[in-house]
């Protein structure tokens, strides 16, 4: 979703393209609107949540907890 490391703009993944568009639009409208943009990028892998924007390269892991109250089962009969 992000594209290869060191990729040119042509090779960017969907995340970087969307963020680039978001910042371009906010910059073009800066005379009319004031934007406050906050971004969080995480990866969920092997039941671990990793912060992808940490600059120290540690990719800190957070526990991924999903309670039973968050689960929904839909039974579909066709």
C-alpha positions as protocol buffer text, in pm:
chain_id: "A"
residue {
  index: 1
  type: UNK
  ca { x: 0 y: 0 z: 0 }
}
residue {
  index: 2
  type: UNK
  ca { x: 295 y: 234 z: 38 }
}
residue {
  index: 3
  type: UNK
  ca { x: 504 y: 121 z: -256 }
}
residue {
  index: 4
  type: UNK
  ca { x: 872 y: 21 z: -260 }
}
residue {
  index: 5
  type: UNK
  ca { x: 1129 y: 193 z: -35 }
}
residue {
  index: 6
  type: UNK
  ca { x: 1282 y: 501 z: -197 }
}
residue {
  index: 7
  type: UNK
  ca { x: 1011 y: 497 z: -464 }
}
residue {
  index: 8
  type: UNK
  ca { x: 962 y: 789 z: -698 }
}
residue {
  index: 9
  type: UNK
  ca { x: 627 y: 965 z: -697 }
}
residue {
  index: 10
  type: UNK
  ca { x: 520 y: 746 z: -989 }
}
residue {
  index: 11
  type: UNK
  ca { x: 575 y: 433 z: -778 }
}
residue {
  index: 12
  type: UNK
  ca { x: 403 y: 558 z: -462 }
}
residue {
  index: 13
  type: UNK
  ca { x: 142 y: 336 z: -301 }
}
residue {
  index: 14
  type: UNK
  ca { x: -214 y: 436 z: -219 }
}
residue {
  index: 15
  type: UNK
  ca { x: -128 y: 575 z: 127 }
}
residue {
  index: 16
  type: UNK
  ca { x: 132 y: 819 z: 3 }
}
residue {
  index: 17
  type: UNK
  ca { x: -80 y: 925 z: -296 }
}
residue {
  index: 18
  type: UNK
  ca { x: -381 y: 994 z: -72 }
}
residue {
  index: 19
  type: UNK
  ca { x: -173 y: 1190 z: 180 }
}
residue {
  index: 20
  type: UNK
  ca { x: -3 y: 1387 z: -96 }
}
residue {
  index: 21
  type: UNK
  ca { x: -344 y: 1481 z: -241 }
}
residue {
  index: 22
  type: UNK
  ca { x: -475 y: 1573 z: 104 }
}
residue {
  index: 23
  type: UNK
  ca { x: -183 y: 1805 z: 177 }
}
residue {
  index: 24
  type: UNK
  ca { x: -193 y: 1956 z: -174 }
}
residue {
  index: 25
  type: UNK
  ca { x: -563 y: 2036 z: -143 }
}
residue {
  index: 26
  type: UNK
  ca { x: -517 y: 2187 z: 203 }
}
residue {
  index: 27
  type: UNK
  ca { x: -227 y: 2397 z: 74 }
}
residue {
  index: 28
  type: UNK
  ca { x: -429 y: 2520 z: -226 }
}
residue {
  index: 29
  type: UNK
  ca { x: -719 y: 2622 z: 0 }
}
residue {
  index: 30
  type: UNK
  ca { x: -509 y: 2780 z: 278 }
}
residue {
  index: 31
  type: UNK
  ca { x: -645 y: 3129 z: 201 }
}
residue {
  index: 32
  type: UNK
  ca { x: -1004 y: 3011 z: 255 }
}
residue {
  index: 33
  type: UNK
  ca { x: -978 y: 2733 z: 512 }
}
residue {
  index: 34
  type: UNK
  ca { x: -766 y: 2644 z: 811 }
}
residue {
  index: 35
  type: UNK
  ca { x: -698 y: 2271 z: 832 }
}
residue {
  index: 36
  type: UNK
  ca { x: -564 y: 2069 z: 1120 }
}
residue {
  index: 37
  type: UNK
  ca { x: -447 y: 1735 z: 987 }
}
residue {
  index: 38
  type: UNK
  ca { x: -343 y: 1444 z: 1204 }
}
residue {
  index: 39
  type: UNK
  ca { x: -222 y: 1117 z: 1057 }
}
residue {
  index: 40
  type: UNK
  ca { x: -171 y: 778 z: 1214 }
}
residue {
  index: 41
  type: UNK
  ca { x: -38 y: 480 z: 1020 }
}
residue {
  index: 42
  type: UNK
  ca { x: -42 y: 141 z: 1185 }
}
residue {
  index: 43
  type: UNK
  ca { x: 15 y: -215 z: 1075 }
}
residue {
  index: 44
  type: UNK
  ca { x: -169 y: -508 z: 1229 }
}
residue {
  index: 45
  type: UNK
  ca { x: 32 y: -828 z: 1189 }
}
residue {
  index: 46
  type: UNK
  ca { x: 40 y: -1141 z: 1405 }
}
residue {
  index: 47
  type: UNK
  ca { x: -200 y: -978 z: 1651 }
}
residue {
  index: 48
  type: UNK
  ca { x: 46 y: -690 z: 1706 }
}
residue {
  index: 49
  type: UNK
  ca { x: -23 y: -328 z: 1620 }
}
residue {
  index: 50
  type: UNK
  ca { x: 285 y: -138 z: 1501 }
}
residue {
  index: 51
  type: UNK
  ca { x: 319 y: 237 z: 1467 }
}
residue {
  index: 52
  type: UNK
  ca { x: 461 y: 292 z: 1116 }
}
residue {
  index: 53
  type: UNK
  ca { x: 539 y: 661 z: 1166 }
}
residue {
  index: 54
  type: UNK
  ca { x: 795 y: 631 z: 1446 }
}
residue {
  index: 55
  type: UNK
  ca { x: 1112 y: 798 z: 1324 }
}
residue {
  index: 56
  type: UNK
  ca { x: 1350 y: 594 z: 1541 }
}
residue {
  index: 57
  type: UNK
  ca { x: 1285 y: 278 z: 1339 }
}
residue {
  index: 58
  type: UNK
  ca { x: 1176 y: 77 z: 1643 }
}
residue {
  index: 59
  type: UNK
  ca { x: 825 y: 16 z: 1511 }
}
residue {
  index: 60
  type: UNK
  ca { x: 689 y: -1 z: 1865 }
}
residue {
  index: 61
  type: UNK
  ca { x: 439 y: -282 z: 1917 }
}
residue {
  index: 62
  type: UNK
  ca { x: 109 y: -233 z: 2095 }
}
residue {
  index: 63
  type: UNK
  ca { x: -115 y: -516 z: 2216 }
}
residue {
  index: 64
  type: UNK
  ca { x: -413 y: -575 z: 1989 }
}
residue {
  index: 65
  type: UNK
  ca { x: -712 y: -640 z: 2210 }
}
residue {
  index: 66
  type: UNK
  ca { x: -1052 y: -712 z: 2064 }
}
residue {
  index: 67
  type: UNK
  ca { x: -1325 y: -767 z: 2317 }
}
residue {
  index: 68
  type: UNK
  ca { x: -1616 y: -1000 z: 2257 }
}
residue {
  index: 69
  type: UNK
  ca { x: -1856 y: -707 z: 2267 }
}
residue {
  index: 70
  type: UNK
  ca { x: -1688 y: -581 z: 1946 }
}
residue {
  index: 71
  type: UNK
  ca { x: -1756 y: -900 z: 1753 }
}
residue {
  index: 72
  type: UNK
  ca { x: -2064 y: -934 z: 1537 }
}
residue {
  index: 73
  type: UNK
  ca { x: -2173 y: -1248 z: 1354 }
}
residue {
  index: 74
  type: UNK
  ca { x: -2404 y: -1223 z: 1057 }
}
residue {
  index: 75
  type: UNK
  ca { x: -2573 y: -1543 z: 944 }
}
residue {
  index: 76
  type: UNK
  ca { x: -2669 y: -1530 z: 580 }
}
residue {
  index: 77
  type: UNK
  ca { x: -2896 y: -1782 z: 412 }
}
residue {
  index: 78
  type: UNK
  ca { x: -2931 y: -1774 z: 35 }
}
